[in-house]
Amino acid sequence: MTIKPPKKFFEPLAIGAPSPYRELPVALERMIHFFPPHVEKMRARVPDMVSQVDVLLGNLEDAIPADAKEAARRGFIEVATSVDFGATGLWTRVNCLNSPWFLDDVTEIVAAAGDKLDVIMLPKVEGPWDIHFLDQLLAQLEARHGVKKPILIHAILETALGVANVEAIAAASPRMHGMSLGPADLAASRGMKTTRVGGGHPFYGVLEDPRGDGGARGFHQQDLWHYTVAKMVDACQSQGIKAFYGPFGDFSDDAACEAQFRNAFLLGCVGAWSLHPKQIEIAKRVFSPDVEEVRFARKILEAMPDGTGAVMIDGKMQDDATWKQAKVIVDLARQVAARDPALAEAYGL
Ligand code: GLV
Ligand code: MG
């Protein structure tokens, strides 16, 4: 495969566009909170939401009816230009590349609010070619409208072909911010026999071996998304970008939402989508590291100031590798602490 020479990778793709980032800007993104920008009541809530979430995303794609697509785009622009987002991220999910709305979504939003927009979420990404197209288009629009910092791209991993190409998608451009699992579209694309938005399925599991005494055999549900999340995390982390769980659609089952988000967190994801206000708290709880874990991780860092050697703490062996794990947790805890005074105190940071 022919690849672009390293030096070229960080040149702007259009004269006058800002230079690509060499590293992602540091941002806490535990939840990406979706709002439908065509609904006036929802737009009116945005100024209050800013202090409650890490990222606000105006959704233009699925769940927005075809006859409201333009109103959603206009509503997003109104919110983007009139609200002060401070340190809270402002993202939009545009319609997919082959839809009749994609081009106007991107051109109108960058023209009107390019300097306020942090990230464009691109749905139904199938390969690096999709990223290259949006990358070039954004550079042209940034140059035309004098946008000062690069607008990042976040891909949704929600087609079978996208999963097959996940590593190439993650590496496609320095504009890549990260990726979210899109379990609803992915289930359809793969031909999975489910009717859900994320989460498990009662029939997907392992039956225990027959017991010698003829007693009842236990059946243990397995995680439908384990393989895809792990594959996505490796693809993202190896390119220095972030992995996210996507939506959890059963608003009547908070415990299952929490369990699914926690699996993703433990496997390396940094956040998830919140589609209902109560999922904001779930995501905050799950994607902020556990207080006891942070305290233990701090003990490891303190016991091994230069990160080498071997020590015992509470009967557990620590070495350079556990020091690195501890650093992941403490670095995240510091980001959380900077935004959340109560947790800062609990972490002792
Ligand atoms: C999200 O877009 C999904 O399809 O799950
Ligand atoms: Mg989808």
CSV table of C-alpha atoms and ligand atoms in Angstrom, one decimal, residues 62 93 124 158 185, ligand 2:
chain,number,residue,atom,x,y,z
A,62,ASP,CA,-30.9,9.3,12.4
A,93,ARG,CA,-23.5,14.5,13.9
A,124,LYS,CA,-21.6,5.0,8.5
A,158,GLU,CA,-21.4,0.9,12.5
A,185,ASP,CA,-26.7,0.2,12.6
B,2,MG,MG,-26.3,4.7,13.5
